[in-house]
């Protein structure tokens, strides 16, 4: 369902911006992984390529979901929320590994973008009410 009558609410605009920022960061990580794959002296090639492909796919998915939400495609909201919820266990394990300085902001980002995606203005803009 697509609804184009009113301007985008601030919550949806910020959700899209943050999804695109996440896509850019994960894309940079994927580029670094490609470089690491090419310059590694020894590696498990299958595992290295799988991790690199996963990062690249995540970057593309985040970018595409942000674009779809910008166009008010209601079906993009659920996958975007799922990707944000995936940040919670990632952040938790980072905290457990002693990387709380990175894990806590990651969890906050996931919760924040998730909240932006389910907030009433975003819900109305996507035609759920």
mmCIF file of C-alpha atoms in Angstrom:
data_model
loop_
_atom_site.group_PDB
_atom_site.id
_atom_site.type_symbol
_atom_site.label_atom_id
_atom_site.label_comp_id
_atom_site.label_asym_id
_atom_site.label_seq_id
_atom_site.Cartn_x
_atom_site.Cartn_y
_atom_site.Cartn_z
ATOM 1 C CA UNK A 1 0.000 0.000 0.000
ATOM 2 C CA UNK A 2 1.307 3.450 -0.894
ATOM 3 C CA UNK A 3 -0.090 6.728 0.405
ATOM 4 C CA UNK A 4 1.403 9.994 -0.903
ATOM 5 C CA UNK A 5 -0.990 12.692 0.302
ATOM 6 C CA UNK A 6 0.767 14.383 3.247
ATOM 7 C CA UNK A 7 4.418 15.305 3.772
ATOM 8 C CA UNK A 8 6.625 12.751 5.491
ATOM 9 C CA UNK A 9 6.527 12.999 9.272
ATOM 10 C CA UNK A 10 9.743 13.791 11.102
ATOM 11 C CA UNK A 11 9.829 10.323 12.676
ATOM 12 C CA UNK A 12 9.793 8.600 9.289
ATOM 13 C CA UNK A 13 12.384 10.984 7.843
ATOM 14 C CA UNK A 14 14.736 10.284 10.759
ATOM 15 C CA UNK A 15 14.159 6.541 10.528
ATOM 16 C CA UNK A 16 15.125 6.657 6.844
ATOM 17 C CA UNK A 17 18.198 8.800 7.555
ATOM 18 C CA UNK A 18 19.356 6.417 10.272
ATOM 19 C CA UNK A 19 18.738 3.355 8.086
ATOM 20 C CA UNK A 20 20.841 4.967 5.363
ATOM 21 C CA UNK A 21 23.562 5.838 7.888
ATOM 22 C CA UNK A 22 23.586 2.210 9.033
ATOM 23 C CA UNK A 23 23.781 1.118 5.386
ATOM 24 C CA UNK A 24 26.787 3.394 4.830
ATOM 25 C CA UNK A 25 28.620 2.079 7.896
ATOM 26 C CA UNK A 26 27.905 -1.559 7.032
ATOM 27 C CA UNK A 27 28.930 -0.838 3.425
ATOM 28 C CA UNK A 28 32.267 0.535 4.657
ATOM 29 C CA UNK A 29 32.655 -2.566 6.797
ATOM 30 C CA UNK A 30 31.950 -4.736 3.729
ATOM 31 C CA UNK A 31 34.571 -2.806 1.742
ATOM 32 C CA UNK A 32 37.091 -3.344 4.535
ATOM 33 C CA UNK A 33 36.222 -7.058 4.560
ATOM 34 C CA UNK A 34 36.878 -7.261 0.811
ATOM 35 C CA UNK A 35 40.272 -5.645 1.370
ATOM 36 C CA UNK A 36 40.970 -8.005 4.284
ATOM 37 C CA UNK A 37 39.962 -11.013 2.153
ATOM 38 C CA UNK A 38 42.311 -9.958 -0.640
ATOM 39 C CA UNK A 39 45.297 -9.222 1.591
ATOM 40 C CA UNK A 40 45.031 -12.082 4.105
ATOM 41 C CA UNK A 41 47.951 -14.492 4.123
ATOM 42 C CA UNK A 42 45.878 -17.490 5.178
ATOM 43 C CA UNK A 43 42.146 -17.723 5.374
ATOM 44 C CA UNK A 44 39.182 -20.022 5.183
ATOM 45 C CA UNK A 45 38.026 -18.663 1.838
ATOM 46 C CA UNK A 46 34.449 -19.910 2.078
ATOM 47 C CA UNK A 47 33.926 -18.357 5.513
ATOM 48 C CA UNK A 48 35.601 -15.106 4.504
ATOM 49 C CA UNK A 49 33.436 -14.759 1.407
ATOM 50 C CA UNK A 50 30.289 -15.641 3.356
ATOM 51 C CA UNK A 51 30.927 -12.966 5.992
ATOM 52 C CA UNK A 52 31.766 -10.410 3.303
ATOM 53 C CA UNK A 53 28.641 -11.263 1.290
ATOM 54 C CA UNK A 54 26.498 -11.051 4.438
ATOM 55 C CA UNK A 55 27.821 -7.566 5.224
ATOM 56 C CA UNK A 56 27.319 -6.383 1.643
ATOM 57 C CA UNK A 57 23.807 -7.841 1.580
ATOM 58 C CA UNK A 58 22.935 -6.163 4.866
ATOM 59 C CA UNK A 59 24.121 -2.800 3.514
ATOM 60 C CA UNK A 60 22.022 -3.204 0.368
ATOM 61 C CA UNK A 61 18.997 -4.320 2.406
ATOM 62 C CA UNK A 62 19.229 -1.358 4.781
ATOM 63 C CA UNK A 63 19.551 1.078 1.881
ATOM 64 C CA UNK A 64 16.643 -0.493 -0.026
ATOM 65 C CA UNK A 65 14.405 -0.540 3.037
ATOM 66 C CA UNK A 66 15.143 3.133 3.690
ATOM 67 C CA UNK A 67 14.290 3.945 0.085
ATOM 68 C CA UNK A 68 11.061 1.937 0.242
ATOM 69 C CA UNK A 69 10.036 3.646 3.476
ATOM 70 C CA UNK A 70 10.769 7.029 1.926
ATOM 71 C CA UNK A 71 8.268 6.051 -0.776
ATOM 72 C CA UNK A 72 5.810 5.009 1.955
ATOM 73 C CA UNK A 73 5.854 1.318 1.121
ATOM 74 C CA UNK A 74 4.190 -0.170 4.196
ATOM 75 C CA UNK A 75 5.678 -3.610 3.578
ATOM 76 C CA UNK A 76 9.188 -2.309 4.226
ATOM 77 C CA UNK A 77 8.484 -1.477 7.861
ATOM 78 C CA UNK A 78 8.508 -5.024 9.276
ATOM 79 C CA UNK A 79 11.842 -6.077 7.704
ATOM 80 C CA UNK A 80 13.378 -2.781 8.829
ATOM 81 C CA UNK A 81 12.192 -3.415 12.387
ATOM 82 C CA UNK A 82 13.615 -6.952 12.292
ATOM 83 C CA UNK A 83 17.016 -5.609 11.230
ATOM 84 C CA UNK A 84 16.896 -3.103 14.076
ATOM 85 C CA UNK A 85 15.996 -5.808 16.585
ATOM 86 C CA UNK A 86 19.009 -7.792 15.375
ATOM 87 C CA UNK A 87 21.169 -5.033 16.855
ATOM 88 C CA UNK A 88 20.027 -6.009 20.365
ATOM 89 C CA UNK A 89 21.751 -9.417 20.601
ATOM 90 C CA UNK A 90 24.758 -8.070 18.697
ATOM 91 C CA UNK A 91 25.080 -5.232 21.204
ATOM 92 C CA UNK A 92 24.507 -7.601 24.133
ATOM 93 C CA UNK A 93 27.317 -9.924 23.039
ATOM 94 C CA UNK A 94 29.585 -6.918 22.504
ATOM 95 C CA UNK A 95 28.889 -5.838 26.075
ATOM 96 C CA UNK A 96 29.633 -9.369 27.312
ATOM 97 C CA UNK A 97 32.919 -9.307 25.371
ATOM 98 C CA UNK A 98 34.019 -6.079 27.047
ATOM 99 C CA UNK A 99 33.028 -3.762 24.190
ATOM 100 C CA UNK A 100 30.299 -1.937 26.077
ATOM 101 C CA UNK A 101 31.379 1.373 24.556
ATOM 102 C CA UNK A 102 30.148 -0.008 21.213
ATOM 103 C CA UNK A 103 27.447 -2.448 22.325
ATOM 104 C CA UNK A 104 25.361 0.018 24.331
ATOM 105 C CA UNK A 105 25.091 2.624 21.534
ATOM 106 C CA UNK A 106 24.297 -0.150 19.044
ATOM 107 C CA UNK A 107 21.439 -1.383 21.214
ATOM 108 C CA UNK A 108 20.216 2.195 21.682
ATOM 109 C CA UNK A 109 20.326 2.725 17.923
ATOM 110 C CA UNK A 110 18.287 -0.414 17.283
ATOM 111 C CA UNK A 111 15.690 0.537 19.882
ATOM 112 C CA UNK A 112 15.585 4.150 18.701
ATOM 113 C CA UNK A 113 15.081 3.381 15.023
ATOM 114 C CA UNK A 114 12.599 0.654 15.941
ATOM 115 C CA UNK A 115 10.647 3.185 17.981
ATOM 116 C CA UNK A 116 10.713 5.685 15.106
ATOM 117 C CA UNK A 117 9.298 3.001 12.812
ATOM 118 C CA UNK A 118 6.381 2.139 15.107
ATOM 119 C CA UNK A 119 5.622 5.675 16.315
ATOM 120 C CA UNK A 120 2.107 6.959 15.592
ATOM 121 C CA UNK A 121 3.156 9.531 12.937
ATOM 122 C CA UNK A 122 5.094 6.886 10.998
ATOM 123 C CA UNK A 123 2.252 4.401 11.384
ATOM 124 C CA UNK A 124 -0.222 6.927 9.959
ATOM 125 C CA UNK A 125 2.123 7.921 7.127
ATOM 126 C CA UNK A 126 2.450 4.284 6.065
ATOM 127 C CA UNK A 127 -1.310 3.796 6.099
ATOM 128 C CA UNK A 128 -1.597 1.458 9.067
ATOM 129 C CA UNK A 129 -4.245 3.538 10.876
#
